[in-house]
XYZ file of C-alpha atoms in Angstrom:
581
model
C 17.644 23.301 -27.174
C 17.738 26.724 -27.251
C 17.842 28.483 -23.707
C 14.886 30.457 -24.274
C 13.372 26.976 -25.019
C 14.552 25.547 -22.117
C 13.441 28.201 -19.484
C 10.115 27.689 -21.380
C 10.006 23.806 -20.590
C 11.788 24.503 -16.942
C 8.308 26.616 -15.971
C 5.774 24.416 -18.070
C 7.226 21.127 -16.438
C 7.001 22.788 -12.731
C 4.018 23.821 -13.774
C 2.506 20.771 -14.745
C 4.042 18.305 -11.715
C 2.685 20.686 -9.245
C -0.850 21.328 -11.316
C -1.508 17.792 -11.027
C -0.481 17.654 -7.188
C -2.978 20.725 -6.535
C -5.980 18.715 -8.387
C -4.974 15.448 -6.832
C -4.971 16.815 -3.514
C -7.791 19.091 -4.333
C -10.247 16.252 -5.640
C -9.192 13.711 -3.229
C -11.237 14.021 -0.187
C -14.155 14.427 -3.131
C -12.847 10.737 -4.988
C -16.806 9.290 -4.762
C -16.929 10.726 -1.918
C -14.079 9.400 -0.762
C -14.637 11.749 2.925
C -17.314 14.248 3.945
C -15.531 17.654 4.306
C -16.742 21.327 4.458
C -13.840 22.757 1.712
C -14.394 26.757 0.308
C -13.759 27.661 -3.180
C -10.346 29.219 -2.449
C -6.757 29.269 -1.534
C -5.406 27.349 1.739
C -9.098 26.652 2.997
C -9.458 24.326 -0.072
C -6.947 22.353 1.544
C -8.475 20.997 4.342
C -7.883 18.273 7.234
C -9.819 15.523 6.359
C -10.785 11.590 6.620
C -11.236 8.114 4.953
C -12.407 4.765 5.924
C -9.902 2.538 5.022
C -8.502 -1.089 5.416
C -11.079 -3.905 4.727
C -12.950 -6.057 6.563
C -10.241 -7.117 9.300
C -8.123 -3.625 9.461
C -11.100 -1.330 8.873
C -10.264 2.315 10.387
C -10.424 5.984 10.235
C -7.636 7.681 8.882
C -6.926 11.349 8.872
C -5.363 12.801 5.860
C -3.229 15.714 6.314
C -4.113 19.512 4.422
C -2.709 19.398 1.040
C -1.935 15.684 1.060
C -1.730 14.010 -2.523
C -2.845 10.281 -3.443
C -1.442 7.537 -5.504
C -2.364 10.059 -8.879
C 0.895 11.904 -7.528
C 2.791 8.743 -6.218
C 2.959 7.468 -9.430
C 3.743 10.745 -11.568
C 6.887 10.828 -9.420
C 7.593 7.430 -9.368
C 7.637 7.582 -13.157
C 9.894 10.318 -13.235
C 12.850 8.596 -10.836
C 12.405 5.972 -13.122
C 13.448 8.225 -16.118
C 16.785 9.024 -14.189
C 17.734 5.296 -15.150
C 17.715 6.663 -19.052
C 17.181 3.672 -21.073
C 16.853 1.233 -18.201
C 14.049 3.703 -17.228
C 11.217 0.357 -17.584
C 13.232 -1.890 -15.124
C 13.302 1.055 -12.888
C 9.285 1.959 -13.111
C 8.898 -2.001 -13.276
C 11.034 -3.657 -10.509
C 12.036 -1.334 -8.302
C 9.208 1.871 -7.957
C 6.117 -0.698 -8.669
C 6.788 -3.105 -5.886
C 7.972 -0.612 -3.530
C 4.883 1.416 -4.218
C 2.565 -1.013 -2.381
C 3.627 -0.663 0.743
C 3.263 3.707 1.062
C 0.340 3.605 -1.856
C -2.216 6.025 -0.743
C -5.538 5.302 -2.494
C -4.092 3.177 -5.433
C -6.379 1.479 -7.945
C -6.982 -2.576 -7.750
C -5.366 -3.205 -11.192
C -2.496 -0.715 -10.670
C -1.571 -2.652 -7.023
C -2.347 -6.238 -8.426
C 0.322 -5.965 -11.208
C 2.549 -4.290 -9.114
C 2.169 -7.460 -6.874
C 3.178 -9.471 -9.336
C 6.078 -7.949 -10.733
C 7.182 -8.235 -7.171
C 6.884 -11.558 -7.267
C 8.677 -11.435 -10.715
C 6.154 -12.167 -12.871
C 5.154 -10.117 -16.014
C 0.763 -9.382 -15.761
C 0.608 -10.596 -19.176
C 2.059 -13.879 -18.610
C 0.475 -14.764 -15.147
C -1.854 -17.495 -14.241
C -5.025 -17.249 -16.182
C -7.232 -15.299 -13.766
C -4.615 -12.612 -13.350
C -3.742 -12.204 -17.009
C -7.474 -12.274 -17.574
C -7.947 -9.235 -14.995
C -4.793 -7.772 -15.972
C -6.141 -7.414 -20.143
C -9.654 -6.075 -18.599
C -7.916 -3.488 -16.811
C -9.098 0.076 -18.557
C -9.080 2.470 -15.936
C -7.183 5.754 -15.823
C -4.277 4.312 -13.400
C -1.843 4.996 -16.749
C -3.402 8.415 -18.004
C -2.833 9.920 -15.056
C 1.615 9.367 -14.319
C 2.640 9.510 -17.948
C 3.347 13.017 -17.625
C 6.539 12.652 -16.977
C 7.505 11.191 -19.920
C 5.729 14.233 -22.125
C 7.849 16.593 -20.506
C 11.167 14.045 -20.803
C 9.996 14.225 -25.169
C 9.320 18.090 -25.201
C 11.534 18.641 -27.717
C 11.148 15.911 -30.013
C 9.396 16.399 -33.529
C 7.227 13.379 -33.695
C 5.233 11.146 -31.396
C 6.549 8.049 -31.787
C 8.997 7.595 -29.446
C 6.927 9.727 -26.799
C 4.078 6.947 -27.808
C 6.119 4.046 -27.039
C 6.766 5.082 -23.776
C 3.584 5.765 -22.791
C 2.769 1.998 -24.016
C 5.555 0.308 -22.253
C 4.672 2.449 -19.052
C 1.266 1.602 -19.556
C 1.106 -2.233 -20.346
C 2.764 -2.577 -16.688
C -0.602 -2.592 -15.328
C -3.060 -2.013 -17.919
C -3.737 -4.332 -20.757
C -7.192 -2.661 -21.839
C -7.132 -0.868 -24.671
C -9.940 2.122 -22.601
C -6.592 2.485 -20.736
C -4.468 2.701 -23.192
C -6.383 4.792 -25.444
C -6.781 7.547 -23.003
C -2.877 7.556 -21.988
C -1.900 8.050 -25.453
C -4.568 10.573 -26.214
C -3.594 12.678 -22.324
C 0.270 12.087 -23.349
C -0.650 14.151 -26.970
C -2.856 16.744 -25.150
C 0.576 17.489 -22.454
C 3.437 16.925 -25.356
C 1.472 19.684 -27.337
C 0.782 21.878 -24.463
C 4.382 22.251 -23.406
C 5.400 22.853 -27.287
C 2.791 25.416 -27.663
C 4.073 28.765 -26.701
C 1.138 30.898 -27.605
C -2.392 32.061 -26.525
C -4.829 28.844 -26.376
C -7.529 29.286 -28.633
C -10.904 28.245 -27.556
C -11.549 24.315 -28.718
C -8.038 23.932 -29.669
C -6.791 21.202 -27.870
C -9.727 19.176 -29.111
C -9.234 20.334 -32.593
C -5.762 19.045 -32.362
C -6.127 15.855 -30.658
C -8.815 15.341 -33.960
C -6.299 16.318 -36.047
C -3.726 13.843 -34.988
C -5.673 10.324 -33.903
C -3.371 9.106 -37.075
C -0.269 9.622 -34.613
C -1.910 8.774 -31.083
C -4.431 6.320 -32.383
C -2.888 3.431 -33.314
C -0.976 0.668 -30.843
C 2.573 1.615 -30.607
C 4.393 -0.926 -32.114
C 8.159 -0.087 -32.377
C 9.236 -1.374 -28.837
C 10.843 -4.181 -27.308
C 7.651 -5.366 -26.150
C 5.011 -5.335 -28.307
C 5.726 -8.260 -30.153
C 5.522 -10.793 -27.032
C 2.985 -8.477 -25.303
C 0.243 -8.465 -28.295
C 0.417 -12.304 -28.499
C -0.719 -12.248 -25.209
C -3.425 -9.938 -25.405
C -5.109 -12.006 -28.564
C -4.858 -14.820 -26.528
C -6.579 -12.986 -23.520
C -9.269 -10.839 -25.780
C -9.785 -12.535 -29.188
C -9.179 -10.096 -31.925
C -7.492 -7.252 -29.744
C -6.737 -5.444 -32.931
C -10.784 -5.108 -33.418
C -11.397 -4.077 -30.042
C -8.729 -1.428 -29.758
C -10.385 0.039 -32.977
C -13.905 -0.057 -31.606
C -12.819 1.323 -28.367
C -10.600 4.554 -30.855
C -13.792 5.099 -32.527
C -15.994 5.236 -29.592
C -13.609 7.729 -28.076
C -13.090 9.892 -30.974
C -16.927 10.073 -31.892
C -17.291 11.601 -28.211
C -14.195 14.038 -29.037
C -16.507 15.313 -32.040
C -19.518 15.679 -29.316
C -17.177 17.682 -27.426
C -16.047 19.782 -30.507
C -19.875 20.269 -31.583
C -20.719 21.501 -28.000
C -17.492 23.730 -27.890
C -18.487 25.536 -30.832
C -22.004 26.843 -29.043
C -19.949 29.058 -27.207
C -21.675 30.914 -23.893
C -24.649 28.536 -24.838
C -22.476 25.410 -23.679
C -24.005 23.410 -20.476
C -20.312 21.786 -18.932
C -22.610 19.831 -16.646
C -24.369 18.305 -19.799
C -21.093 17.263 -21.597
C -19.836 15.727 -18.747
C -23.021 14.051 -18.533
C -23.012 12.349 -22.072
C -19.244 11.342 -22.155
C -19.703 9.440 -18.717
C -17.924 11.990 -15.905
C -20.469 11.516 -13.493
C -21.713 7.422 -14.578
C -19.971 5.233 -11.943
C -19.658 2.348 -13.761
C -17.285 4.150 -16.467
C -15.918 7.451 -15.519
C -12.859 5.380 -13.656
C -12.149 4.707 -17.308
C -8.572 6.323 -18.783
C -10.313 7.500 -22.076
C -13.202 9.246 -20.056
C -10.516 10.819 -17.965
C -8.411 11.757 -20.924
C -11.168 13.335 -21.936
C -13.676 14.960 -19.476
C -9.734 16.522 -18.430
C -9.207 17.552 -22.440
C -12.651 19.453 -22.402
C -12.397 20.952 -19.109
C -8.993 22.297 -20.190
C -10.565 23.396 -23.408
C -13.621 24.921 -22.044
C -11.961 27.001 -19.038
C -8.762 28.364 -21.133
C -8.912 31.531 -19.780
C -9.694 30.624 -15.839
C -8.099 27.631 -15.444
C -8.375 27.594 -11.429
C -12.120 27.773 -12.120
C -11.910 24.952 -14.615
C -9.647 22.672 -12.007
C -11.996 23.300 -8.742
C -15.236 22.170 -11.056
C -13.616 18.715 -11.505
C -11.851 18.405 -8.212
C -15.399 19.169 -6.253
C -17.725 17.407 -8.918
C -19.825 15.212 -7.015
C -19.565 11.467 -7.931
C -17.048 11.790 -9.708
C -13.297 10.357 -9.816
C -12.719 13.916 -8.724
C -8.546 12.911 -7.855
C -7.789 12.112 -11.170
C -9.389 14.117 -13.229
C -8.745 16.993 -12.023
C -4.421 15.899 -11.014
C -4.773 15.175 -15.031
C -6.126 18.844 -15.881
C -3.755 20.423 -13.587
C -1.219 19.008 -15.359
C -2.414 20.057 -19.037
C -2.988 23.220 -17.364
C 0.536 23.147 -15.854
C 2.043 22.060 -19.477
C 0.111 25.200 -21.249
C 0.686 27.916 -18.806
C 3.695 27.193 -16.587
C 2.784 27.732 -12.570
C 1.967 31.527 -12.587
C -2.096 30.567 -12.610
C -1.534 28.288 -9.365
C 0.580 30.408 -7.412
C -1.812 30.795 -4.348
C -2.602 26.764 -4.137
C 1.321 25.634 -4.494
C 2.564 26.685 -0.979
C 0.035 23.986 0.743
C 0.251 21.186 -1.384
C 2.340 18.121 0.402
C 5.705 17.762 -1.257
C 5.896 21.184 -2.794
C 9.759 21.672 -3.364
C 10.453 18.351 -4.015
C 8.176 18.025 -6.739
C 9.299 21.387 -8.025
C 13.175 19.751 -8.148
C 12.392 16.464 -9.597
C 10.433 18.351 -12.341
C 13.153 20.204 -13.329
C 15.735 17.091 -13.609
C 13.497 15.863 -15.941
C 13.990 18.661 -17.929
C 17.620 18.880 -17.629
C 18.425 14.963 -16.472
C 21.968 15.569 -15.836
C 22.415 12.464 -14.065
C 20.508 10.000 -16.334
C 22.503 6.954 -16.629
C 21.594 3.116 -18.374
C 22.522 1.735 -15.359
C 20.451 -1.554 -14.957
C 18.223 -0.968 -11.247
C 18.686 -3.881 -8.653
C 14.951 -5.354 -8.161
C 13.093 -4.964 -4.553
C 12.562 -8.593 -4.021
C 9.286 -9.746 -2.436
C 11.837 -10.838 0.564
C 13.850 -7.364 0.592
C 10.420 -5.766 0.797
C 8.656 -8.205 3.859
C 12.026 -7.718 5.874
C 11.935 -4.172 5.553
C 8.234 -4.491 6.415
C 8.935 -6.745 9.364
C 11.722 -4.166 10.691
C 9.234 -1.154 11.397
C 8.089 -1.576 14.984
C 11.699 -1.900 16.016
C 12.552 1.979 13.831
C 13.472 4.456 16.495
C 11.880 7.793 15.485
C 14.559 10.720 13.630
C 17.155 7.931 12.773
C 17.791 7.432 9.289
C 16.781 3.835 7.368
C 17.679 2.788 3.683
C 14.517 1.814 1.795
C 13.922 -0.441 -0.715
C 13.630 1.684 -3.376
C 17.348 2.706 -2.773
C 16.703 6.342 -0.891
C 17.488 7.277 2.342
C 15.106 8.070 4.774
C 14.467 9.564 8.483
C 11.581 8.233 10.406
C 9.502 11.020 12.180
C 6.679 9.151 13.530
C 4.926 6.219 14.014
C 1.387 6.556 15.259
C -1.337 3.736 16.171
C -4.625 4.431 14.299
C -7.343 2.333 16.373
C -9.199 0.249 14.193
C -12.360 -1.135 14.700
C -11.537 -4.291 16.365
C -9.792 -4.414 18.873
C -7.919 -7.501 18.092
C -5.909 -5.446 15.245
C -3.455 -3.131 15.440
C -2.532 -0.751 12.615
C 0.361 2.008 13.006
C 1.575 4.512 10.600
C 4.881 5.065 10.100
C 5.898 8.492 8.465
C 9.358 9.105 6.850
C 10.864 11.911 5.044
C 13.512 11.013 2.473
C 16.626 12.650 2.463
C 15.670 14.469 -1.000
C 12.328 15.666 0.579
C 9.350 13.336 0.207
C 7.126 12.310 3.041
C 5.762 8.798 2.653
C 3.389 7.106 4.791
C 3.630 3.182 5.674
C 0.966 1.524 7.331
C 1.689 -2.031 9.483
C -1.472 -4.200 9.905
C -1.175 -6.815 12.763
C -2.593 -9.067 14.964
C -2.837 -7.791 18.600
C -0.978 -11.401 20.630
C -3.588 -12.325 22.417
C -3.613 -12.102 26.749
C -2.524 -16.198 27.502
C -5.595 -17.503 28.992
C -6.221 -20.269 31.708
C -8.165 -22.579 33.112
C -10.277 -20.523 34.686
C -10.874 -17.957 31.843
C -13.154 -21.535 30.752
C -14.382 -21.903 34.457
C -18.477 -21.556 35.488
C -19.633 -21.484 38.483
C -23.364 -23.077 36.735
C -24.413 -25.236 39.214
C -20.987 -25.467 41.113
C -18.918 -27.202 38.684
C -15.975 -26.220 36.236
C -16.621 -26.899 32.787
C -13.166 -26.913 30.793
C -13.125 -25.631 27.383
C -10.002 -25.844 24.922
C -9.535 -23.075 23.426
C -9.352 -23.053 19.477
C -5.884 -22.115 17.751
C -5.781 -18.916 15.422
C -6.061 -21.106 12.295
C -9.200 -22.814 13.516
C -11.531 -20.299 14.379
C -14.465 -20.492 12.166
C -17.434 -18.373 11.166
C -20.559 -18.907 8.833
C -21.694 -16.238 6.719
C -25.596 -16.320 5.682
C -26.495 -14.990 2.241
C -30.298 -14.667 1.961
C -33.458 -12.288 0.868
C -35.067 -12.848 3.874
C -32.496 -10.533 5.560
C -34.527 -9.025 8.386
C -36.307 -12.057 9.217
C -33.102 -13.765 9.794
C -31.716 -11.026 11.687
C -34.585 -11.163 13.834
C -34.712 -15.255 14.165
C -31.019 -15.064 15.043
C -31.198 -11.547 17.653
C -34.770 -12.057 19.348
C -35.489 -15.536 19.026
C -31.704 -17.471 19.275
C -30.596 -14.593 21.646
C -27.306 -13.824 19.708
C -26.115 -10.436 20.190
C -25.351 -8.151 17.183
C -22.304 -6.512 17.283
C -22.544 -4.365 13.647
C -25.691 -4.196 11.593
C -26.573 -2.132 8.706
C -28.964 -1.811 5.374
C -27.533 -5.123 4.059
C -25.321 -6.484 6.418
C -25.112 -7.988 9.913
C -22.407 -9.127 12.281
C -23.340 -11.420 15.614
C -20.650 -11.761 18.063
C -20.176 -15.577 18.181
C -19.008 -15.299 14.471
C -22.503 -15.741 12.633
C -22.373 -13.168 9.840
C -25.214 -12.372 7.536
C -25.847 -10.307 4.463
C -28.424 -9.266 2.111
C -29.380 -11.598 -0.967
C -31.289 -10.477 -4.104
C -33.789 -12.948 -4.772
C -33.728 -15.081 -8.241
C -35.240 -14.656 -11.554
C -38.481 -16.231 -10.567
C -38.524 -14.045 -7.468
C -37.717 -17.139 -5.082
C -35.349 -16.789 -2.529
C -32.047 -18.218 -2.667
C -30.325 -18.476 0.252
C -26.741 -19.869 0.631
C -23.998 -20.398 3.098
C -20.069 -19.724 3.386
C -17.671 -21.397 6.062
C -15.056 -18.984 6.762
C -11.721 -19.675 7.872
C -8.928 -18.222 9.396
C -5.605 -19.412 8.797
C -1.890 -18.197 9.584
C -0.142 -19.105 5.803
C -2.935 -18.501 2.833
C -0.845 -19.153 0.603
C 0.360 -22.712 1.543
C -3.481 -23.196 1.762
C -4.359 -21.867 -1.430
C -1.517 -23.785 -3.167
C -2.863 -27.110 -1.273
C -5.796 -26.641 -2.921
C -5.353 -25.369 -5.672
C -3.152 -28.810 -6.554
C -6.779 -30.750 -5.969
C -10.092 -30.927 -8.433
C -12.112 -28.518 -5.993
C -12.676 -25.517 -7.309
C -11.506 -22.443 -6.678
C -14.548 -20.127 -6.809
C -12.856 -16.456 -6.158
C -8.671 -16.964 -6.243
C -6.253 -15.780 -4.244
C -7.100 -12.206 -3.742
C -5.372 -9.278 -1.510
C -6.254 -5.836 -0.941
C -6.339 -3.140 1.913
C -3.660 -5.808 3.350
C -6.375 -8.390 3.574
C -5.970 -11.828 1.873
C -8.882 -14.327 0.838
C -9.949 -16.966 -1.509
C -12.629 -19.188 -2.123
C -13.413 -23.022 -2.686
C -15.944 -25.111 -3.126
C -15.184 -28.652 -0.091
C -16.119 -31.985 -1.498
C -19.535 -31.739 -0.029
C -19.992 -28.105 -2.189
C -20.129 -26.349 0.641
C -18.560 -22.760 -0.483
C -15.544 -22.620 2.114
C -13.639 -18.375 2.699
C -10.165 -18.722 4.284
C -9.247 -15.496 4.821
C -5.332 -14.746 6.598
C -4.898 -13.834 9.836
């Protein structure tokens, strides 16, 4: 490439890995809502301290996120591109070693992006796993691909076709996705960045969507010419029928809303934004998580604020309801692709990360130290020993991290959660080439050793002895019913039992009683029912002991926010929860 070219590409990839840092970190505390924060319109006040509930049922807490902080939109771009350092071997890389890794600093990661990453940990491909996985795994059609392909745009800048920038995106993709709404919307974002960093003139109103109209012949179809597709596509007829049928019905749903966009473009000053958004699903919370309405509500906010484009990126970032993180890290990075990082220049000095994103933009560019050199795989092992290790890290000594990188620790701070019986610390590190990650341990606090007389009353002048139950006996019984305040008020003023946590549709009693809001059936009778729920020390051995019998499993073997659970049904039907400790 020429070097005018490449100075060219050197600003419009900066620009585009730190655009979609800004609207990540911009949009973040607005994710649904994910925090309630007072943020102005402008420069380093849009930045603001800020905080998230966060950890389940067992670990629940408050945890402050630092001004400027990005999410898991940003996590991934960059895990993407140390991946492309591998050249060739770049998959393994994304795959085995920044995947698996990735679940233990995610911040704010999606449910199908960290369940797949789960299971290439433990070595398993999504699309070949147990039944209920690969069943989740092919529903999967949010916008956890659209929004860290961009790497790979800006690593195919200079080639003449699509097809080899469209494979990419696929095999990136189908390591967590296997909808074809996810898919879709990749391909679609991945066009929309490829031809923003090639175009090296003014933007002309509408013309991204014109050109993403243009072209659905090269972005549309399922990119076949890999080393996947072949095994990958059996699996996904398997999982959805005809796939072929429902990627096409999915393309033609998304470019009939691309025309709506074009027809609303062309009114000019008598567009309504808000009402676009409206009809394409930005706002609707049962779709807008989906990658082709973030490919794009991003395209048309892109397309529709050409000439302001930190106007365009604070609408998304602060729209309310909305998957404000994503969409607006995706149109800071089209923005980033189109006009280098001039037109962010007063929001790049307080976003986390800053210079290291700057530098790893730039390799991709230039990749001078690309090699095919086959990645070893973080083993699930590698990864829980590492884990295991953190309370004994002693703070500005360096570690080696899973992922290869050397690291200094710089703090490790206890976050109180709401039990007391937990204990979750955060562990910051800086690498040594400049990125802060945050690790969070969940534990049990060891209980104080209790004796005979913590079981002692003095009723009536005698000691009554109590055993104490083990950790993987304790019980509770959760209550499911549409009779929720009467029971609440049978169990609190009649039974005595004190509540510890009550709200709208959910109540907690102190000697383990839990109860929570039922809708009532079709024929408006009530339907109550009851759960045993377990704790036990090894879930897994459990789940695998049953899983060998003919009880059923009603909700499989399920983590998230560091929490395991499952459900069963016990030979008497009774539904059964063992949750680990």
């Amino acid at each position: 490439m020429s070097n005018t070219l490449t100075i060219d590409i050197n600003s419009k990839s900066c620009g585009s890995f730190l655009g979609a840092a800004i609207g990540d970190s911009l949009g973040w505390p607005y994710e649904l809502r994910a925090g309630t924060v007072q943020v102005s319109y402008t420069g380093k006040d849009a930045f603001p301290d800020w905080s998230r509930r966060t950890g389940g049922r067992f670990y629940n807490h408050e945890e402050v996120i630092g001004a400027g902080d990005y999410s898991d939109d940003t996590q991934l771009i960059l895990a993407t591109a140390r991946s492309l350092q591998y050249g060739k071997k770049w998959f393994d890389a994304f795959s085995l070693v920044e995947l698996p890794f990735w679940t233990k600093y995610e911040r704010g990661g999606g449910g199908a992006t960290k369940r797949a990453a789960k299971l290439w940990l433990e070595g398993r491909q999504p699309w070949q796993a147990a039944d209920k996985q690969r069943h989740q795994y092919f529903q999967a059609g949010g916008n956890g691909v659209a929004m860290r392909i961009l790497p790979h745009c800006i690593d195919r800048a200079v080639d003449a076709e699509f097809r080899l920038l469209a494979n990419d995106i696929f095999r990136n993709g189908i390591t967590t996705h296997g909808h074809p709404l996810a898919l879709i919307g990749a391909l679609a974002y991945g066009y929309a960045v490829w031809h923003g960093v090639k175009v090296f003139k003014t933007l002309e109103y509408g013309e991204l969507v014109d050109t993403l109209l243009s072209s659905v012949s090269d972005w549309g179809a399922i990119p076949s010419d890999n080393d996947l597709y072949g095994e990958w596509f059996d699996a996904a007829n398997q999982a959805l029928k005809n796939y072929q049928e429902l990627w096409n019905k999915s393309l033609d749903s998304f470019v009939r809303n691309l025309e709506f966009i074009k027809s609303e473009i062309q009114k000019g000053a008598l567009l309504v934004e808000g009402d676009v958004l409206g009809k394409i699903g930005f706002y609707d919370k049962r779709i807008n998580g989906a990658g082709t309405v973030a490919a794009m509500s991003a395209v048309f906010i892109v397309s529709s604020n050409a000439i302001n484009p930190e106007q365009g990126l604070l609408k998304v970032a602060k729209a309310d309801g909305a998957d404000s993180d994503t969409i607006a890290s995706m149109a800071g990075g089209l923005y980033g692709a189109l006009f280098g990082e001039e037109w962010a220049a007063r929001y790049i000095e307080y976003v986390q990360d800053r210079e290291y994103i700057r530098r790893i933009s730039k390799q991709i560019v230039n990749n001078p130290g690309a090699t095919d050199k086959t990645p070893p795989p973080i083993t699930e092992s590698m990864l829980t020993s590492f884990y295991n290790k953190l309370p004994a890290l002693i703070a500005d000594k360096k570690v080696i991290l899973p992922d290869g990188r050397r690291a200094t620790l710089l703090e490790g701070v206890e976050i109180a959660p709401e039990t007391a019986k937990y204990s979750v610390v955060r562990y910051k590190f800086i690498t040594d080439d400049s990125q802060k990650l945050y690790i969070k341990k969940f534990s049990r606090k060891p209980q104080k050793e209790r004796t005979l007389l913590d079981y002692a009353t003095t009723a009536h002048g005698k000691s009554d002895i109590a055993r104490p139950q083990s950790v993987s006996n304790r019980i509770g019984v959760k209550i499911g019913t549409s009779l929720f305040e009467e029971t609440i008020d049978f169990y609190s003023n009649r039974a005595g039992l004190e509540v510890k946590k009550k709200t709208n549709d959910y109540a907690r009693f102190k000697n383990g009683l839990s109860v929570y809001k039922n809708a009532k059936n079709k024929n408006g009778e009530q339907t109550p029912s009851l759960v045993l729920c377990f704790m036990v020390e090894d879930i897994k051995a459990v789940f695998k002991n049953i899983e060998q019998s003919d009880l059923k499993i009603v909700t499989s073997l399920t983590t998230a926010e560091a929490e395991s659970f499952f459900k069963c049904l016990d030979p008497n039907g009774y539904v059964v929860e063992f949750n680990q400790v």
